[in-house]
Amino acid sequence: MRDNPRTRLVFVLLLLTAFTLITLDARGGGTSLLDRLRASTQSVFGPIERAASAVVRPVSDFVDGVGSIGSNAQRISELEQENEALALQLRTSELDRNRARELDELLGLAALGQYRIVPAEVIAVGSARGFIRTVTIDAGSRDGVTVDLTVVNGDGLVGRVVEVGPGTATILLLTDPEFVVGVRMAGSMELGTVRGGADGPMGLELFNPQADLEVGAVMVTLGSRNGRPFVPGVPVGTVVNVRSTPGALTRSADVRTFVDVTTLDLVGVVVEPPRQDPRDALLPTPSPSPTPSPSVGSATPTPTPSP
Amino acid sequence: MTVRQVVLTGTLLVTAAILQVTVVNPLDLPGGGPDLVLLVLIPLAMVQGPMSGAVTGFCAGLLVDLVPPAAGHVGSWALVLCVTGFQAGQFRFDSRRSALRTLGVVAGLSAFVVLAHAGVALLFGEAEVEGHELVSVTVGTVLYDLLLAPFVVPPVMGLARRAEPDPSRLAL
């Protein structure tokens, strides 16, 4: 009764189906049937997630704040209740202020870079067991979001859009190991790439092995053709550790991102890139700007590639 | 499976999948947090038996593969959870005997799910998995699942038993 032939047949058929699906998805380009299936599930689950997140958010905010409740003396409990109510009021207003500040920063960044952005909130986060760092935001094709757009927040680069539904979109975060972005060092104009480093720092590789690189140096996105997937000039991160690998063909370093992906809330999708490369204008102002040493080793002054 | 079972299974799995991405994952717990879909799947499969368990697991996996912001290959979680449902179904007659054994099943399958999915992801080039991260996520998932199991597994098992059509048709 445990393993009758019918059970085994069904089991094997299911396994084969799963294998077929995976290979189809792994092989198929951008137009596979499975992609369409995924897009349609975005339209089904997107609204549910929006609703769930709208319900859950105030509750979790509340739970986060309440430390201890309860006391036997009635008077104390009354006072505590009052205190709680006041504290909650304070907290929520603080939360509002926080959000307003984030929005301000986002708009500020957009104004500086002359981007046109669509603001959105993070409503769902991918599981750690998938080993792919993604989040869902509550803006989709209805808001003009399409695949391969840059996502930013007030601090800098957040990721890029990988999938779009009508009211939601999936973002690949810049910390994912498969995330690679072309960057330009602020000041020295050296070109390179930054790759996501999972939980650790991101890895920077400069194409010029003799380039000057110091801890504290900052970089911005280089920008891609037509601003997809990356618009130019978005702050990416700071060098925290320069790796000395003698004989290496590239210069490598560890980079800490400006954006903290674990506390993401409000983000913006850049739906219209700036007409001109904003260069370094978007870097945080009080940053200890590294002395822009005119790159010693580079023979050719790297021209900024036009987007 | 009866209509009632299908509705119950579907509702529980969808709820778990949505809560996972909107509530559990945003907490950003060290080690990844509990796997709600697995915690619902195990008791369902333990009541349904290996064959229905495999089908339920396959559907649960497809759900996990498709609920945004999932970005891996469609079918990879379906493959892993299909095996998981099948395995949990093998313990059909143990679930009534001892709670400790059920906890053992939860722990074992939690570890299996993480490792097997990482293996599938590596095999098909779906994601890059680092060793220390794999260890922390495996240990984290097992511990969180064990912590949460006493609150999720018994009620789901109770609901699933009540939805069973006829206890004499064990061969299903």
PDB file of N, CA and C in Angstrom, chain A residues 169-243:
ATOM      1  N   ALA A 169       5.814  45.047 -10.203  1.00  0.00           N
ATOM      2  CA  ALA A 169       7.010  44.711 -10.973  1.00  0.00           C
ATOM      3  C   ALA A 169       8.025  44.068 -10.048  1.00  0.00           C
ATOM      4  N   THR A 170       8.858  43.204 -10.603  1.00  0.00           N
ATOM      5  CA  THR A 170       9.899  42.534  -9.828  1.00  0.00           C
ATOM      6  C   THR A 170      11.240  43.190 -10.113  1.00  0.00           C
ATOM      7  N   ILE A 171      11.974  43.472  -9.035  1.00  0.00           N
ATOM      8  CA  ILE A 171      13.266  44.146  -9.130  1.00  0.00           C
ATOM      9  C   ILE A 171      14.371  43.179  -8.718  1.00  0.00           C
ATOM     10  N   LEU A 172      15.413  43.092  -9.528  1.00  0.00           N
ATOM     11  CA  LEU A 172      16.613  42.366  -9.119  1.00  0.00           C
ATOM     12  C   LEU A 172      17.500  43.352  -8.366  1.00  0.00           C
ATOM     13  N   LEU A 173      17.783  43.057  -7.093  1.00  0.00           N
ATOM     14  CA  LEU A 173      18.566  43.984  -6.271  1.00  0.00           C
ATOM     15  C   LEU A 173      20.040  43.931  -6.653  1.00  0.00           C
ATOM     16  N   LEU A 174      20.734  45.028  -6.388  1.00  0.00           N
ATOM     17  CA  LEU A 174      22.128  45.104  -6.819  1.00  0.00           C
ATOM     18  C   LEU A 174      23.040  44.208  -5.989  1.00  0.00           C
ATOM     19  N   THR A 175      22.546  43.633  -4.898  1.00  0.00           N
ATOM     20  CA  THR A 175      23.383  42.747  -4.099  1.00  0.00           C
ATOM     21  C   THR A 175      23.384  41.315  -4.640  1.00  0.00           C
ATOM     22  N   ASP A 176      22.519  41.017  -5.616  1.00  0.00           N
ATOM     23  CA  ASP A 176      22.485  39.660  -6.154  1.00  0.00           C
ATOM     24  C   ASP A 176      23.779  39.361  -6.912  1.00  0.00           C
ATOM     25  N   PRO A 177      24.349  38.170  -6.708  1.00  0.00           N
ATOM     26  CA  PRO A 177      25.636  37.848  -7.360  1.00  0.00           C
ATOM     27  C   PRO A 177      25.572  37.899  -8.886  1.00  0.00           C
ATOM     28  N   GLU A 178      24.376  37.823  -9.460  1.00  0.00           N
ATOM     29  CA  GLU A 178      24.291  37.865 -10.916  1.00  0.00           C
ATOM     30  C   GLU A 178      24.052  39.287 -11.420  1.00  0.00           C
ATOM     31  N   PHE A 179      24.048  40.235 -10.505  1.00  0.00           N
ATOM     32  CA  PHE A 179      23.834  41.631 -10.890  1.00  0.00           C
ATOM     33  C   PHE A 179      25.180  42.270 -11.220  1.00  0.00           C
ATOM     34  N   VAL A 180      25.314  42.774 -12.419  1.00  0.00           N
ATOM     35  CA  VAL A 180      26.556  43.452 -12.817  1.00  0.00           C
ATOM     36  C   VAL A 180      26.190  44.802 -13.411  1.00  0.00           C
ATOM     37  N   VAL A 181      26.921  45.843 -13.015  1.00  0.00           N
ATOM     38  CA  VAL A 181      26.653  47.164 -13.555  1.00  0.00           C
ATOM     39  C   VAL A 181      27.978  47.841 -13.922  1.00  0.00           C
ATOM     40  N   GLY A 182      27.995  48.503 -15.072  1.00  0.00           N
ATOM     41  CA  GLY A 182      29.173  49.265 -15.466  1.00  0.00           C
ATOM     42  C   GLY A 182      29.242  50.554 -14.667  1.00  0.00           C
ATOM     43  N   VAL A 183      30.434  50.876 -14.159  1.00  0.00           N
ATOM     44  CA  VAL A 183      30.551  52.079 -13.325  1.00  0.00           C
ATOM     45  C   VAL A 183      31.719  52.956 -13.781  1.00  0.00           C
ATOM     46  N   ARG A 184      31.680  54.192 -13.335  1.00  0.00           N
ATOM     47  CA  ARG A 184      32.762  55.124 -13.579  1.00  0.00           C
ATOM     48  C   ARG A 184      33.144  55.704 -12.221  1.00  0.00           C
ATOM     49  N   MET A 185      34.442  55.694 -11.925  1.00  0.00           N
ATOM     50  CA  MET A 185      34.873  56.243 -10.642  1.00  0.00           C
ATOM     51  C   MET A 185      34.679  57.758 -10.685  1.00  0.00           C
ATOM     52  N   ALA A 186      34.140  58.292  -9.590  1.00  0.00           N
ATOM     53  CA  ALA A 186      33.993  59.733  -9.522  1.00  0.00           C
ATOM     54  C   ALA A 186      35.391  60.339  -9.482  1.00  0.00           C
ATOM     55  N   GLY A 187      35.585  61.418 -10.213  1.00  0.00           N
ATOM     56  CA  GLY A 187      36.884  62.064 -10.207  1.00  0.00           C
ATOM     57  C   GLY A 187      37.828  61.498 -11.231  1.00  0.00           C
ATOM     58  N   SER A 188      38.288  60.262 -11.014  1.00  0.00           N
ATOM     59  CA  SER A 188      39.333  59.735 -11.908  1.00  0.00           C
ATOM     60  C   SER A 188      38.773  59.241 -13.236  1.00  0.00           C
ATOM     61  N   MET A 189      37.466  59.093 -13.321  1.00  0.00           N
ATOM     62  CA  MET A 189      36.801  58.663 -14.569  1.00  0.00           C
ATOM     63  C   MET A 189      37.170  57.257 -15.010  1.00  0.00           C
ATOM     64  N   GLU A 190      37.832  56.490 -14.162  1.00  0.00           N
ATOM     65  CA  GLU A 190      38.194  55.126 -14.537  1.00  0.00           C
ATOM     66  C   GLU A 190      36.926  54.297 -14.716  1.00  0.00           C
ATOM     67  N   LEU A 191      36.952  53.392 -15.687  1.00  0.00           N
ATOM     68  CA  LEU A 191      35.788  52.557 -15.947  1.00  0.00           C
ATOM     69  C   LEU A 191      35.969  51.181 -15.329  1.00  0.00           C
ATOM     70  N   GLY A 192      34.862  50.569 -14.995  1.00  0.00           N
ATOM     71  CA  GLY A 192      34.932  49.223 -14.440  1.00  0.00           C
ATOM     72  C   GLY A 192      33.545  48.632 -14.299  1.00  0.00           C
ATOM     73  N   THR A 193      33.487  47.495 -13.618  1.00  0.00           N
ATOM     74  CA  THR A 193      32.187  46.880 -13.344  1.00  0.00           C
ATOM     75  C   THR A 193      32.080  46.605 -11.857  1.00  0.00           C
ATOM     76  N   VAL A 194      30.846  46.614 -11.370  1.00  0.00           N
ATOM     77  CA  VAL A 194      30.580  46.230  -9.988  1.00  0.00           C
ATOM     78  C   VAL A 194      29.616  45.060 -10.027  1.00  0.00           C
ATOM     79  N   ARG A 195      29.949  44.031  -9.258  1.00  0.00           N
ATOM     80  CA  ARG A 195      29.146  42.808  -9.234  1.00  0.00           C
ATOM     81  C   ARG A 195      28.583  42.615  -7.834  1.00  0.00           C
ATOM     82  N   GLY A 196      27.357  42.149  -7.740  1.00  0.00           N
ATOM     83  CA  GLY A 196      26.733  41.910  -6.448  1.00  0.00           C
ATOM     84  C   GLY A 196      27.485  40.867  -5.649  1.00  0.00           C
ATOM     85  N   GLY A 197      27.481  41.018  -4.324  1.00  0.00           N
ATOM     86  CA  GLY A 197      28.261  40.097  -3.505  1.00  0.00           C
ATOM     87  C   GLY A 197      27.441  39.386  -2.461  1.00  0.00           C
ATOM     88  N   ALA A 198      26.170  39.058  -2.775  1.00  0.00           N
ATOM     89  CA  ALA A 198      25.303  38.381  -1.808  1.00  0.00           C
ATOM     90  C   ALA A 198      25.250  39.171  -0.511  1.00  0.00           C
ATOM     91  N   ASP A 199      25.614  38.562   0.608  1.00  0.00           N
ATOM     92  CA  ASP A 199      25.542  39.258   1.888  1.00  0.00           C
ATOM     93  C   ASP A 199      26.772  40.116   2.136  1.00  0.00           C
ATOM     94  N   GLY A 200      27.838  39.850   1.402  1.00  0.00           N
ATOM     95  CA  GLY A 200      29.076  40.588   1.602  1.00  0.00           C
ATOM     96  C   GLY A 200      29.116  41.858   0.774  1.00  0.00           C
ATOM     97  N   PRO A 201      30.279  42.505   0.722  1.00  0.00           N
ATOM     98  CA  PRO A 201      30.417  43.701  -0.094  1.00  0.00           C
ATOM     99  C   PRO A 201      30.391  43.355  -1.577  1.00  0.00           C
ATOM    100  N   MET A 202      30.073  44.352  -2.407  1.00  0.00           N
ATOM    101  CA  MET A 202      30.092  44.133  -3.843  1.00  0.00           C
ATOM    102  C   MET A 202      31.537  44.143  -4.325  1.00  0.00           C
ATOM    103  N   GLY A 203      31.780  43.558  -5.470  1.00  0.00           N
ATOM    104  CA  GLY A 203      33.139  43.506  -5.994  1.00  0.00           C
ATOM    105  C   GLY A 203      33.325  44.459  -7.164  1.00  0.00           C
ATOM    106  N   LEU A 204      34.319  45.347  -7.040  1.00  0.00           N
ATOM    107  CA  LEU A 204      34.603  46.298  -8.114  1.00  0.00           C
ATOM    108  C   LEU A 204      35.804  45.806  -8.907  1.00  0.00           C
ATOM    109  N   GLU A 205      35.727  45.892 -10.218  1.00  0.00           N
ATOM    110  CA  GLU A 205      36.876  45.573 -11.056  1.00  0.00           C
ATOM    111  C   GLU A 205      37.067  46.725 -12.017  1.00  0.00           C
ATOM    112  N   LEU A 206      38.247  47.360 -11.938  1.00  0.00           N
ATOM    113  CA  LEU A 206      38.549  48.436 -12.883  1.00  0.00           C
ATOM    114  C   LEU A 206      39.313  47.840 -14.054  1.00  0.00           C
ATOM    115  N   PHE A 207      39.000  48.326 -15.261  1.00  0.00           N
ATOM    116  CA  PHE A 207      39.637  47.757 -16.447  1.00  0.00           C
ATOM    117  C   PHE A 207      41.115  48.125 -16.520  1.00  0.00           C
ATOM    118  N   ASN A 208      41.463  49.224 -15.920  1.00  0.00           N
ATOM    119  CA  ASN A 208      42.849  49.667 -15.941  1.00  0.00           C
ATOM    120  C   ASN A 208      43.583  49.126 -14.713  1.00  0.00           C
ATOM    121  N   PRO A 209      44.505  48.166 -14.894  1.00  0.00           N
ATOM    122  CA  PRO A 209      45.159  47.540 -13.733  1.00  0.00           C
ATOM    123  C   PRO A 209      46.059  48.497 -12.961  1.00  0.00           C
ATOM    124  N   GLN A 210      46.440  49.611 -13.566  1.00  0.00           N
ATOM    125  CA  GLN A 210      47.310  50.545 -12.862  1.00  0.00           C
ATOM    126  C   GLN A 210      46.539  51.704 -12.235  1.00  0.00           C
ATOM    127  N   ALA A 211      45.240  51.636 -12.328  1.00  0.00           N
ATOM    128  CA  ALA A 211      44.445  52.779 -11.866  1.00  0.00           C
ATOM    129  C   ALA A 211      44.657  53.040 -10.376  1.00  0.00           C
ATOM    130  N   ASP A 212      44.619  54.302 -10.011  1.00  0.00           N
ATOM    131  CA  ASP A 212      44.673  54.679  -8.601  1.00  0.00           C
ATOM    132  C   ASP A 212      43.340  54.351  -7.956  1.00  0.00           C
ATOM    133  N   LEU A 213      43.407  53.694  -6.821  1.00  0.00           N
ATOM    134  CA  LEU A 213      42.157  53.339  -6.158  1.00  0.00           C
ATOM    135  C   LEU A 213      42.395  53.422  -4.667  1.00  0.00           C
ATOM    136  N   GLU A 214      41.583  54.206  -3.985  1.00  0.00           N
ATOM    137  CA  GLU A 214      41.766  54.356  -2.550  1.00  0.00           C
ATOM    138  C   GLU A 214      40.476  54.034  -1.826  1.00  0.00           C
ATOM    139  N   VAL A 215      40.628  53.659  -0.567  1.00  0.00           N
ATOM    140  CA  VAL A 215      39.447  53.436   0.264  1.00  0.00           C
ATOM    141  C   VAL A 215      38.704  54.763   0.365  1.00  0.00           C
ATOM    142  N   GLY A 216      37.398  54.730   0.178  1.00  0.00           N
ATOM    143  CA  GLY A 216      36.616  55.954   0.233  1.00  0.00           C
ATOM    144  C   GLY A 216      36.257  56.492  -1.134  1.00  0.00           C
ATOM    145  N   ALA A 217      36.891  55.938  -2.175  1.00  0.00           N
ATOM    146  CA  ALA A 217      36.548  56.387  -3.524  1.00  0.00           C
ATOM    147  C   ALA A 217      35.110  55.978  -3.833  1.00  0.00           C
ATOM    148  N   VAL A 218      34.402  56.818  -4.562  1.00  0.00           N
ATOM    149  CA  VAL A 218      33.000  56.520  -4.852  1.00  0.00           C
ATOM    150  C   VAL A 218      32.815  56.351  -6.356  1.00  0.00           C
ATOM    151  N   MET A 219      31.720  55.662  -6.716  1.00  0.00           N
ATOM    152  CA  MET A 219      31.486  55.416  -8.143  1.00  0.00           C
ATOM    153  C   MET A 219      30.022  55.625  -8.478  1.00  0.00           C
ATOM    154  N   VAL A 220      29.801  55.974  -9.748  1.00  0.00           N
ATOM    155  CA  VAL A 220      28.433  56.129 -10.244  1.00  0.00           C
ATOM    156  C   VAL A 220      28.248  55.220 -11.449  1.00  0.00           C
ATOM    157  N   THR A 221      26.981  54.982 -11.812  1.00  0.00           N
ATOM    158  CA  THR A 221      26.739  54.114 -12.968  1.00  0.00           C
ATOM    159  C   THR A 221      27.247  54.790 -14.228  1.00  0.00           C
ATOM    160  N   LEU A 222      27.698  53.955 -15.137  1.00  0.00           N
ATOM    161  CA  LEU A 222      28.242  54.447 -16.391  1.00  0.00           C
ATOM    162  C   LEU A 222      27.118  54.806 -17.346  1.00  0.00           C
ATOM    163  N   GLY A 223      26.064  54.050 -17.277  1.00  0.00           N
ATOM    164  CA  GLY A 223      24.938  54.274 -18.179  1.00  0.00           C
ATOM    165  C   GLY A 223      25.027  53.349 -19.371  1.00  0.00           C
ATOM    166  N   SER A 224      23.864  52.862 -19.810  1.00  0.00           N
ATOM    167  CA  SER A 224      23.834  51.933 -20.933  1.00  0.00           C
ATOM    168  C   SER A 224      23.202  52.645 -22.130  1.00  0.00           C
ATOM    169  N   ARG A 225      23.225  51.959 -23.239  1.00  0.00           N
ATOM    170  CA  ARG A 225      22.612  52.489 -24.453  1.00  0.00           C
ATOM    171  C   ARG A 225      21.127  52.750 -24.194  1.00  0.00           C
ATOM    172  N   ASN A 226      20.672  53.930 -24.511  1.00  0.00           N
ATOM    173  CA  ASN A 226      19.274  54.330 -24.301  1.00  0.00           C
ATOM    174  C   ASN A 226      18.832  54.246 -22.838  1.00  0.00           C
ATOM    175  N   GLY A 227      19.792  54.219 -21.949  1.00  0.00           N
ATOM    176  CA  GLY A 227      19.430  54.201 -20.531  1.00  0.00           C
ATOM    177  C   GLY A 227      18.825  52.898 -20.059  1.00  0.00           C
ATOM    178  N   ARG A 228      19.026  51.813 -20.793  1.00  0.00           N
ATOM    179  CA  ARG A 228      18.516  50.518 -20.372  1.00  0.00           C
ATOM    180  C   ARG A 228      19.647  49.512 -20.332  1.00  0.00           C
ATOM    181  N   PRO A 229      19.850  48.795 -19.272  1.00  0.00           N
ATOM    182  CA  PRO A 229      19.066  48.845 -18.038  1.00  0.00           C
ATOM    183  C   PRO A 229      19.534  49.931 -17.059  1.00  0.00           C
ATOM    184  N   PHE A 230      20.597  50.651 -17.371  1.00  0.00           N
ATOM    185  CA  PHE A 230      21.070  51.616 -16.383  1.00  0.00           C
ATOM    186  C   PHE A 230      21.192  53.011 -16.979  1.00  0.00           C
ATOM    187  N   VAL A 231      20.652  53.970 -16.271  1.00  0.00           N
ATOM    188  CA  VAL A 231      20.847  55.361 -16.655  1.00  0.00           C
ATOM    189  C   VAL A 231      22.184  55.810 -16.062  1.00  0.00           C
ATOM    190  N   PRO A 232      22.854  56.781 -16.644  1.00  0.00           N
ATOM    191  CA  PRO A 232      24.152  57.194 -16.132  1.00  0.00           C
ATOM    192  C   PRO A 232      24.048  58.042 -14.875  1.00  0.00           C
ATOM    193  N   GLY A 233      25.094  58.016 -14.090  1.00  0.00           N
ATOM    194  CA  GLY A 233      25.236  58.973 -13.002  1.00  0.00           C
ATOM    195  C   GLY A 233      24.560  58.617 -11.691  1.00  0.00           C
ATOM    196  N   VAL A 234      24.036  57.392 -11.543  1.00  0.00           N
ATOM    197  CA  VAL A 234      23.405  57.027 -10.268  1.00  0.00           C
ATOM    198  C   VAL A 234      24.487  56.537  -9.305  1.00  0.00           C
ATOM    199  N   PRO A 235      24.550  57.105  -8.088  1.00  0.00           N
ATOM    200  CA  PRO A 235      25.562  56.664  -7.119  1.00  0.00           C
ATOM    201  C   PRO A 235      25.415  55.176  -6.814  1.00  0.00           C
ATOM    202  N   VAL A 236      26.532  54.451  -6.788  1.00  0.00           N
ATOM    203  CA  VAL A 236      26.482  53.008  -6.519  1.00  0.00           C
ATOM    204  C   VAL A 236      27.034  52.680  -5.137  1.00  0.00           C
ATOM    205  N   GLY A 237      28.270  53.101  -4.850  1.00  0.00           N
ATOM    206  CA  GLY A 237      28.836  52.746  -3.553  1.00  0.00           C
ATOM    207  C   GLY A 237      30.205  53.348  -3.313  1.00  0.00           C
ATOM    208  N   THR A 238      30.784  52.951  -2.177  1.00  0.00           N
ATOM    209  CA  THR A 238      32.077  53.448  -1.740  1.00  0.00           C
ATOM    210  C   THR A 238      33.052  52.282  -1.636  1.00  0.00           C
ATOM    211  N   VAL A 239      34.289  52.519  -2.007  1.00  0.00           N
ATOM    212  CA  VAL A 239      35.326  51.489  -1.852  1.00  0.00           C
ATOM    213  C   VAL A 239      35.661  51.362  -0.370  1.00  0.00           C
ATOM    214  N   VAL A 240      35.579  50.142   0.167  1.00  0.00           N
ATOM    215  CA  VAL A 240      35.909  49.952   1.578  1.00  0.00           C
ATOM    216  C   VAL A 240      37.205  49.166   1.757  1.00  0.00           C
ATOM    217  N   ASN A 241      37.644  48.497   0.714  1.00  0.00           N
ATOM    218  CA  ASN A 241      38.843  47.682   0.846  1.00  0.00           C
ATOM    219  C   ASN A 241      39.424  47.435  -0.543  1.00  0.00           C
ATOM    220  N   VAL A 242      40.668  47.843  -0.742  1.00  0.00           N
ATOM    221  CA  VAL A 242      41.300  47.625  -2.041  1.00  0.00           C
ATOM    222  C   VAL A 242      42.071  46.319  -1.989  1.00  0.00           C
ATOM    223  N   ARG A 243      41.749  45.424  -2.899  1.00  0.00           N
ATOM    224  CA  ARG A 243      42.428  44.128  -2.913  1.00  0.00           C
ATOM    225  C   ARG A 243      43.676  44.253  -3.763  1.00  0.00           C
TER     226      ARG A 243
END
